[in-house]
Coordinates of C-alpha atoms in Angstrom, one line a residue:
X1 CA -151.4 -110.3 6.3
X2 CA -151.1 -109.2 10.0
X3 CA -148.1 -107.3 11.2
X4 CA -146.2 -108.3 14.3
X5 CA -145.5 -105.6 16.9
X6 CA -142.0 -105.5 18.4
X7 CA -141.5 -103.7 21.6
X8 CA -138.4 -101.5 22.1
X9 CA -137.0 -103.7 24.8
X10 CA -137.2 -106.7 22.5
X11 CA -135.4 -104.8 19.8
X12 CA -132.6 -103.7 22.1
X13 CA -132.1 -107.3 23.4
X14 CA -132.1 -108.8 19.9
X15 CA -129.5 -106.3 18.6
X16 CA -127.4 -106.8 21.7
X17 CA -127.4 -110.6 21.2
X18 CA -126.4 -110.2 17.6
X19 CA -123.6 -107.9 18.5
X20 CA -122.3 -110.3 21.1
X21 CA -122.4 -113.2 18.6
X22 CA -120.4 -111.2 16.0
X23 CA -118.0 -109.7 18.6
X24 CA -117.7 -112.1 21.6
X25 CA -114.7 -110.1 23.0
X26 CA -117.0 -107.0 23.5
X27 CA -119.6 -108.9 25.5
X28 CA -120.9 -107.0 28.5
X29 CA -119.7 -108.7 31.7
X30 CA -122.3 -110.0 34.1
X31 CA -120.4 -108.8 37.1
X32 CA -117.5 -106.5 38.0
X33 CA -115.4 -109.4 38.9
X34 CA -115.9 -111.2 35.6
X35 CA -115.3 -107.9 33.8
X36 CA -112.0 -107.4 35.5
X37 CA -110.9 -111.0 34.6
X38 CA -111.8 -110.4 31.0
X39 CA -110.0 -107.1 30.9
X40 CA -106.9 -108.7 32.5
X41 CA -107.0 -111.4 29.9
X42 CA -107.1 -108.8 27.1
X43 CA -104.2 -106.9 28.7
X44 CA -102.2 -110.1 29.0
X45 CA -102.9 -110.9 25.4
X46 CA -101.6 -107.4 24.4
X47 CA -98.4 -107.9 26.4
X48 CA -97.0 -110.1 23.6
X49 CA -94.9 -107.9 21.3
X50 CA -94.7 -108.5 17.6
X51 CA -91.6 -107.4 15.7
X52 CA -93.2 -107.0 12.3
X53 CA -90.0 -108.3 10.8
X54 CA -90.2 -112.0 11.8
X55 CA -91.7 -114.0 8.8
X56 CA -93.1 -116.5 11.3
X57 CA -95.5 -113.9 12.8
X58 CA -99.1 -114.2 11.7
X59 CA -100.6 -111.1 10.2
X60 CA -104.0 -112.3 11.5
X61 CA -102.6 -112.4 15.1
X62 CA -101.1 -108.9 14.7
X63 CA -104.5 -107.6 13.5
X64 CA -106.1 -109.4 16.5
X65 CA -103.8 -107.6 18.9
X66 CA -104.6 -104.3 17.3
X67 CA -108.3 -105.0 17.8
X68 CA -107.7 -105.8 21.5
X69 CA -105.7 -102.6 22.0
X70 CA -108.5 -100.7 20.3
X71 CA -110.9 -102.3 22.7
X72 CA -108.8 -101.3 25.7
X73 CA -108.6 -97.6 24.7
X74 CA -112.3 -97.7 24.0
X75 CA -113.0 -99.0 27.5
X76 CA -110.7 -96.4 29.1
X77 CA -112.3 -93.5 27.2
X78 CA -115.9 -94.6 27.9
X79 CA -115.4 -95.3 31.6
X80 CA -116.2 -92.5 33.9
X81 CA -114.4 -94.2 36.8
X82 CA -110.6 -94.4 37.4
X83 CA -108.9 -97.6 36.5
X84 CA -109.2 -100.3 39.1
X85 CA -106.0 -100.7 41.1
X86 CA -106.0 -104.4 40.3
X87 CA -106.0 -103.5 36.6
X88 CA -103.5 -100.7 36.9
X89 CA -100.3 -102.8 37.5
X90 CA -100.8 -105.2 34.6
X91 CA -101.9 -102.3 32.3
X92 CA -98.7 -100.4 33.0
X93 CA -96.7 -103.6 32.6
X94 CA -98.3 -104.1 29.2
X95 CA -97.5 -100.5 28.2
X96 CA -93.8 -101.0 29.3
X97 CA -93.5 -104.3 27.4
X98 CA -94.7 -102.6 24.2
X99 CA -92.8 -99.3 24.4
X100 CA -89.5 -100.1 26.1
X101 CA -87.9 -102.1 23.4
X102 CA -84.4 -102.0 21.8
X103 CA -84.5 -99.2 19.1
X104 CA -83.1 -100.2 15.7
X105 CA -79.7 -98.7 14.7
X106 CA -79.9 -95.4 12.9
X107 CA -80.9 -95.9 9.3
X108 CA -78.6 -93.0 8.3
X109 CA -75.2 -92.8 9.9
X110 CA -74.5 -89.3 8.7
X111 CA -75.1 -86.2 10.8
X112 CA -78.7 -85.5 11.6
X113 CA -78.2 -82.1 9.9
X114 CA -78.3 -83.8 6.6
X115 CA -81.9 -85.1 7.2
X116 CA -83.6 -81.9 6.4
X117 CA -86.0 -83.1 3.6
X118 CA -89.3 -84.6 4.4
X119 CA -88.8 -87.5 2.1
X120 CA -85.6 -88.5 3.8
X121 CA -87.5 -89.0 7.1
X122 CA -90.3 -91.1 5.6
X123 CA -88.1 -94.2 5.4
X124 CA -87.6 -94.1 9.1
X125 CA -91.2 -94.8 9.9
X126 CA -91.5 -97.8 12.3
X127 CA -93.6 -100.8 11.2
X128 CA -94.7 -101.2 14.8
X129 CA -96.6 -97.9 14.7
X130 CA -100.0 -99.6 14.2
X131 CA -99.7 -101.0 17.7
X132 CA -97.5 -98.3 19.3
X133 CA -99.9 -95.5 18.3
X134 CA -102.7 -97.1 20.4
X135 CA -100.4 -97.9 23.3
X136 CA -99.4 -94.3 23.5
X137 CA -103.1 -93.3 23.5
X138 CA -103.7 -95.8 26.4
X139 CA -100.8 -94.3 28.4
X140 CA -101.9 -90.7 27.8
X141 CA -105.5 -91.6 28.8
X142 CA -104.1 -93.4 31.9
X143 CA -102.1 -90.3 33.0
X144 CA -105.0 -88.0 32.4
X145 CA -107.7 -90.0 34.2
X146 CA -105.8 -91.6 37.1
X147 CA -104.9 -90.0 40.4
X148 CA -101.2 -89.2 40.8
X149 CA -101.0 -91.2 44.1
X150 CA -102.2 -94.3 42.4
X151 CA -99.8 -93.9 39.4
X152 CA -96.7 -93.1 41.5
X153 CA -96.1 -96.8 42.3
X154 CA -95.9 -97.7 38.6
X155 CA -94.7 -94.5 36.9
X156 CA -91.4 -94.1 38.9
X157 CA -88.0 -92.8 38.0
X158 CA -87.1 -95.9 36.2
X159 CA -90.2 -95.7 34.0
X160 CA -89.5 -92.0 33.2
X161 CA -85.9 -92.8 32.2
X162 CA -87.0 -95.5 29.9
X163 CA -89.6 -93.1 28.4
X164 CA -87.0 -90.5 27.8
X165 CA -84.7 -92.9 25.9
X166 CA -87.6 -93.3 23.4
X167 CA -86.9 -89.8 22.0
X168 CA -84.1 -91.6 20.2
X169 CA -86.7 -93.1 17.9
X170 CA -86.4 -92.0 14.3
X171 CA -90.1 -92.2 13.8
X172 CA -91.5 -88.6 14.0
X173 CA -95.0 -90.0 14.8
X174 CA -93.7 -91.8 17.9
X175 CA -91.7 -88.7 19.1
X176 CA -94.8 -86.6 18.7
X177 CA -96.9 -88.9 20.8
X178 CA -94.1 -89.4 23.3
X179 CA -93.7 -85.6 23.6
X180 CA -97.4 -85.2 24.6
X181 CA -97.2 -88.0 27.2
X182 CA -93.9 -86.8 28.7
X183 CA -95.2 -83.2 29.0
X184 CA -98.4 -84.4 30.5
X185 CA -96.6 -86.4 33.1
X186 CA -94.4 -83.4 33.9
X187 CA -97.5 -81.2 34.4
X188 CA -99.1 -83.7 36.7
X189 CA -96.2 -85.2 38.7
X190 CA -95.0 -82.0 40.4
X191 CA -92.7 -83.8 42.8
X192 CA -90.8 -85.4 39.9
X193 CA -90.3 -82.2 37.8
X194 CA -86.7 -81.7 39.1
X195 CA -85.7 -85.2 38.1
X196 CA -87.4 -84.9 34.7
X197 CA -85.6 -81.7 34.0
X198 CA -82.2 -83.1 35.1
X199 CA -82.8 -86.2 32.9
X200 CA -83.6 -84.1 29.8
X201 CA -80.6 -81.8 30.6
X202 CA -78.3 -84.8 30.7
X203 CA -79.5 -86.0 27.3
X204 CA -79.0 -82.6 25.8
X205 CA -75.5 -82.3 27.2
X206 CA -74.6 -85.7 25.9
X207 CA -75.8 -84.6 22.5
X208 CA -73.8 -81.3 22.5
X209 CA -70.4 -82.6 24.0
X210 CA -70.4 -86.3 22.9
X211 CA -72.5 -87.6 20.0
X212 CA -74.1 -84.7 18.1
X213 CA -76.5 -87.3 16.8
X214 CA -80.0 -87.4 18.3
X215 CA -83.3 -87.3 16.3
X216 CA -85.4 -86.0 19.2
X217 CA -83.6 -82.7 20.2
X218 CA -86.3 -80.6 18.6
X219 CA -89.0 -82.4 20.6
X220 CA -87.1 -82.1 23.9
X221 CA -86.6 -78.4 23.3
X222 CA -90.3 -78.0 22.5
X223 CA -91.0 -79.5 26.0
X224 CA -88.5 -77.2 27.5
X225 CA -90.1 -74.2 25.8
X226 CA -93.4 -74.8 27.6
X227 CA -91.5 -75.3 30.9
X228 CA -89.5 -72.1 30.5
X229 CA -92.6 -70.2 29.6
X230 CA -93.9 -71.1 33.1
X231 CA -90.9 -69.9 35.0
X232 CA -91.5 -67.1 37.5
X233 CA -89.4 -64.0 37.8
X234 CA -86.8 -63.7 39.1
X235 CA -85.6 -66.8 37.4
X236 CA -83.9 -69.3 39.7
X237 CA -80.1 -69.8 39.5
X238 CA -80.6 -73.4 38.4
X239 CA -82.5 -72.4 35.3
X240 CA -80.0 -69.7 34.5
X241 CA -77.2 -72.4 34.5
X242 CA -79.3 -74.4 32.1
X243 CA -79.4 -71.4 29.8
X244 CA -75.6 -70.9 29.9
X245 CA -74.4 -74.6 30.0
X246 CA -77.0 -76.2 27.7
X247 CA -79.0 -73.8 25.5
X248 CA -76.1 -71.5 24.5
X249 CA -73.7 -74.4 23.6
X250 CA -76.5 -76.0 21.5
X251 CA -75.8 -73.2 19.0
X252 CA -72.4 -74.8 18.1
X253 CA -73.5 -78.2 16.8
X254 CA -73.6 -79.2 13.1
X255 CA -77.3 -80.1 13.3
X256 CA -78.5 -76.8 14.8
X257 CA -80.7 -76.1 11.7
X258 CA -83.0 -79.1 12.6
X259 CA -84.0 -77.7 16.0
X260 CA -83.2 -73.9 15.5
X261 CA -86.8 -72.7 15.9
X262 CA -87.3 -74.5 19.2
X263 CA -83.9 -73.4 20.5
X264 CA -84.5 -69.8 19.5
X265 CA -87.9 -69.8 21.3
X266 CA -86.3 -71.2 24.5
X267 CA -83.6 -68.6 24.5
X268 CA -86.0 -65.7 23.8
X269 CA -88.2 -66.8 26.6
X270 CA -85.3 -66.3 29.1
X271 CA -84.4 -62.9 27.7
X272 CA -88.1 -61.7 27.7
X273 CA -88.4 -62.7 31.3
X274 CA -85.0 -61.2 32.4
X275 CA -83.7 -58.7 29.8
X276 CA -80.3 -58.6 31.6
X277 CA -79.6 -62.1 30.5
X278 CA -79.4 -60.8 26.9
X279 CA -75.8 -59.9 27.2
X280 CA -74.8 -63.4 28.3
X281 CA -76.8 -64.9 25.4
X282 CA -75.4 -62.5 22.7
X283 CA -71.8 -63.1 23.8
X284 CA -72.4 -66.9 23.9
X285 CA -73.7 -66.9 20.4
X286 CA -70.8 -64.9 19.2
X287 CA -68.4 -67.3 20.9
X288 CA -69.9 -70.2 18.9
X289 CA -70.2 -68.4 15.6
X290 CA -69.7 -70.8 12.7
X291 CA -66.6 -70.6 10.5
X292 CA -67.8 -72.1 7.3
X293 CA -71.6 -72.7 7.5
X294 CA -73.5 -70.0 5.7
X295 CA -77.0 -71.4 6.5
X296 CA -76.2 -71.3 10.3
X297 CA -74.9 -67.8 9.9
X298 CA -78.1 -66.6 8.4
X299 CA -80.1 -68.2 11.2
X300 CA -77.9 -66.7 13.9
X301 CA -78.1 -63.2 12.4
X302 CA -81.9 -63.4 12.6
X303 CA -81.6 -64.6 16.3
X304 CA -79.3 -61.7 17.2
X305 CA -81.6 -59.3 15.6
X306 CA -84.5 -60.6 17.7
X307 CA -82.5 -60.6 20.9
X308 CA -81.5 -56.9 20.4
X309 CA -85.2 -56.0 20.6
X310 CA -85.5 -57.7 24.0
X311 CA -82.3 -57.1 25.8
X312 CA -81.9 -54.4 28.4
X313 CA -81.0 -51.1 26.6
X314 CA -78.4 -50.5 29.4
X315 CA -76.3 -53.2 27.8
X316 CA -76.3 -51.6 24.4
X317 CA -73.0 -49.8 25.0
X318 CA -71.2 -53.0 26.1
X319 CA -72.6 -55.1 23.3
X320 CA -72.3 -52.6 20.5
X321 CA -68.7 -53.3 19.5
X322 CA -68.7 -57.1 19.5
X323 CA -72.1 -57.3 17.9
X324 CA -71.5 -54.7 15.2
X325 CA -68.1 -56.2 14.5
X326 CA -69.7 -59.6 13.8
X327 CA -72.5 -58.2 11.7
X328 CA -70.0 -56.2 9.7
X329 CA -67.9 -59.4 9.0
X330 CA -71.1 -60.9 7.7
X331 CA -71.8 -57.9 5.6
X332 CA -68.4 -58.5 4.0
X333 CA -69.0 -62.2 3.5
X334 CA -68.4 -63.5 -0.1
X335 CA -71.7 -65.4 0.3
X336 CA -74.2 -63.0 -1.0
X337 CA -77.1 -64.5 1.1
X338 CA -75.2 -63.9 4.3
X339 CA -74.2 -60.4 3.2
X340 CA -77.7 -59.4 2.3
X341 CA -79.3 -60.8 5.5
X342 CA -76.7 -58.9 7.5
X343 CA -77.4 -55.7 5.6
X344 CA -81.2 -56.1 6.3
X345 CA -80.4 -55.9 10.0
X346 CA -80.0 -52.2 9.5
X347 CA -83.8 -52.0 8.9
X348 CA -84.3 -52.9 12.6
X349 CA -84.7 -49.6 14.6
X350 CA -83.4 -51.2 17.9
X351 CA -80.2 -52.4 16.1
X352 CA -79.6 -48.9 14.7
X353 CA -80.2 -47.4 18.0
X354 CA -77.7 -49.7 19.7
X355 CA -75.0 -48.9 17.0
X356 CA -75.5 -45.2 17.4
X357 CA -75.2 -45.4 21.2
X358 CA -71.8 -47.1 20.7
X359 CA -68.6 -45.2 20.6
X360 CA -66.7 -43.8 17.5
X361 CA -64.7 -47.0 17.5
X362 CA -67.9 -48.9 16.8
X363 CA -68.9 -46.6 14.0
X364 CA -65.4 -46.9 12.5
X365 CA -65.9 -50.7 12.2
X366 CA -69.2 -50.1 10.5
X367 CA -67.9 -47.5 8.1
X368 CA -64.9 -49.8 7.2
X369 CA -67.3 -52.6 6.3
X370 CA -69.5 -50.4 4.2
X371 CA -66.6 -48.9 2.2
X372 CA -65.0 -52.3 1.8
X373 CA -68.2 -53.7 0.2
X374 CA -68.6 -50.8 -2.1
X375 CA -65.0 -51.2 -3.4
X376 CA -64.6 -55.0 -3.5
X377 CA -67.8 -57.0 -3.2
X378 CA -68.6 -59.1 -6.3
X379 CA -72.4 -59.0 -6.0
X380 CA -74.2 -56.1 -7.5
X381 CA -77.2 -56.5 -5.2
X382 CA -75.0 -56.5 -2.1
X383 CA -73.2 -53.3 -3.4
X384 CA -76.6 -51.7 -4.0
X385 CA -77.9 -52.6 -0.5
X386 CA -74.7 -51.4 1.0
X387 CA -75.1 -48.1 -0.7
X388 CA -78.6 -47.7 0.7
X389 CA -77.4 -48.5 4.2
X390 CA -74.6 -46.0 3.8
X391 CA -77.0 -43.2 2.7
X392 CA -79.2 -44.0 5.7
X393 CA -76.4 -43.8 8.2
X394 CA -75.0 -40.6 6.7
X395 CA -78.4 -39.0 7.0
X396 CA -78.9 -40.1 10.6
X397 CA -75.5 -38.8 11.8
X398 CA -73.4 -37.1 9.2
X399 CA -70.7 -36.0 11.7
X400 CA -70.3 -39.5 13.1
X401 CA -70.0 -41.1 9.7
X402 CA -67.5 -38.4 8.7
X403 CA -65.5 -39.1 11.8
X404 CA -65.6 -42.9 11.0
X405 CA -64.3 -42.2 7.5
X406 CA -61.4 -40.1 8.9
X407 CA -60.6 -42.8 11.4
X408 CA -60.7 -45.4 8.7
X409 CA -58.4 -43.3 6.5
X410 CA -56.0 -42.8 9.4
X411 CA -55.8 -46.5 10.1
X412 CA -55.2 -47.2 6.4
X413 CA -52.4 -44.6 6.3
X414 CA -50.9 -46.1 9.4
X415 CA -51.1 -49.6 7.9
X416 CA -49.4 -48.3 4.7
X417 CA -46.6 -46.8 6.8
X418 CA -46.1 -50.0 8.6
X419 CA -46.1 -51.9 5.4
X420 CA -43.4 -49.6 3.9
X421 CA -41.3 -49.9 7.1
X422 CA -41.5 -53.7 6.9
X423 CA -40.5 -53.7 3.3
X424 CA -37.4 -51.5 4.0
X425 CA -36.4 -53.8 6.8
X426 CA -36.5 -56.8 4.4
X427 CA -34.7 -55.0 1.7
X428 CA -31.9 -54.1 4.1
X429 CA -31.7 -57.7 5.3
X430 CA -31.5 -59.0 1.8
X431 CA -28.8 -56.5 0.9
X432 CA -26.8 -57.5 3.9
X433 CA -27.1 -61.1 3.1
X434 CA -26.1 -60.5 -0.6
X435 CA -23.1 -58.5 0.6
X436 CA -21.9 -61.2 2.9
X437 CA -22.2 -63.8 0.2
X438 CA -20.2 -61.6 -2.2
X439 CA -17.4 -61.1 0.3
X440 CA -17.4 -64.7 1.5
X441 CA -18.5 -67.0 -1.3
X442 CA -17.3 -70.1 0.5
X443 CA -19.6 -69.4 3.4
X444 CA -22.7 -71.6 3.5
X445 CA -25.7 -69.6 2.3
X446 CA -27.9 -68.2 5.0
X447 CA -31.4 -67.1 4.2
X448 CA -32.5 -63.5 5.1
X449 CA -34.8 -64.9 7.7
X450 CA -32.0 -66.9 9.3
X451 CA -29.7 -63.9 9.1
X452 CA -32.3 -61.8 10.9
X453 CA -32.7 -64.4 13.6
X454 CA -28.9 -64.5 14.1
X455 CA -28.7 -60.7 14.4
X456 CA -31.6 -60.7 16.9
X457 CA -29.9 -63.3 19.1
X458 CA -26.6 -61.4 19.0
X459 CA -28.4 -58.1 19.8
X460 CA -26.9 -56.5 16.7
X461 CA -30.1 -55.8 14.8
X462 CA -31.1 -52.2 14.4
X463 CA -34.1 -51.2 12.3

C-alpha cells in the first residue's frame, strides 16, 4: 500500500484549521482592522461583571468570561507592539469596571490585631478572584508595556484614588497583586509620585487617628519601604514630617503587630540614612509605649535595640536616661517574657556603651532595677538572668556600680525618713482629733483629713 506524502505547509494549514474549528475565538484576524474589532468585542464581553453570589448567574458564562480574559492577557503578552490607542480606552474601562466595585463589609468586626492566624484570613478570600487575578495581570502588563504619555489620559488621579481604596480588600491575594501594580505605577509615573504619596499618607493617618481598622496597612508600608529606600540624603523636610506625623504614631495602634515588620523597616531606613533622626524616633516610641500589651512591648524593645545601633553616638548622652529608664521598667515587668527580652538587650554592645556613657543618675536607675529583680521577681529564670547582667556590669565598671548602689541606698534612706515623717504627722492629727472629740463629745465628728484641711485653711497647721 503506497504512502501519501504530506508537505510541511499542508500540515501547518491543516492543524491551523482544526484549531480554529475547536477555538473560534482564537482565530487569526485577516486584517488589523478586523483584529481590532474582534478584540474590542472581547473587551466589551469582559466588561460585564459577575457577582459570584447571584444564583441566576450561569457558571458557564463565568467560565466563558475567564477564557476571554485569559485570551486578552495572552494577546498582550505575545504582542511586541504597544496597545493600539483605539483599544486602550475600552481596555482601561473594562479594567475599571471589574476592579472598582463596592467592597463587602468586613467579615470580622473586631480589631484587625485579632486576625493573626493564617486560618482566620482564609475565610476572607473573594469568590471573584478567578476573574480579578487576570484583570490585575492585564493592568500590570498594560502599565509595563505602554508609554506613559499614552496611559496618562486614562490612568489619572481619579483612577489612582480608586485603586488605592482597593487596599481595603480583605483578600490578601488581591492586595498582593494591587501592591505590585501600584508600585509599578509609582515607578513609572514620576510626575504623579507626590500625589500618590499624599494619598497613601491620608489613608494611613485615617487609620491611626480615626478607624484603627484597615487590612492593607502592611501592604502600604511595604510600598513605602521601597520609596524610602530610594530617598536621597539629605532627606527632604516633607519626608521627615511623614516620619514624625505618620510612622511614629503608627506605633500606638492596637493592630501594630500585624504590620510591625514593615513599619520597623521604614523607620530603620530613615535612621540609617540620617542617624540624627534616631533621637526623634526613640522619643516618639517611648511616648507611645503600651500600658498593658506585653506582645507590643517585646516588639518595641527589639526595635529600640536595633535603633541604638544606627543612631548617632553623639545622642547617646541625651537618650541614655529615658531609654534606660524604660528598659529597666521592662526588666521589672511581672511578665517574664517582657523581663527576659529586656535583659537580653544587655548583650548588645552599643546599648551597653550608651548606658556607660550616661551619667551616674542613669546607672542608679539601672542598679535599682537589678536589685529590685533580685529581691522581688517571682520568675527564677528572670532572677538568674538579672544576676548575670549584674555581674557583667560590676566587672565592666565596679566603681560606677558601687556608686549606683550608694545612690540607691541613699534614696531608700531618704524615702524611709519621709515615710516616718508622714506617719508622725498623721499620728499627731489623729491624736488631736481624738482629743477634740473627748473634750467636745457633742461636736459633729470631723475626720483627720477634714481636720487637717481646716488647719491648713486657717494657717494653724505646724508639722
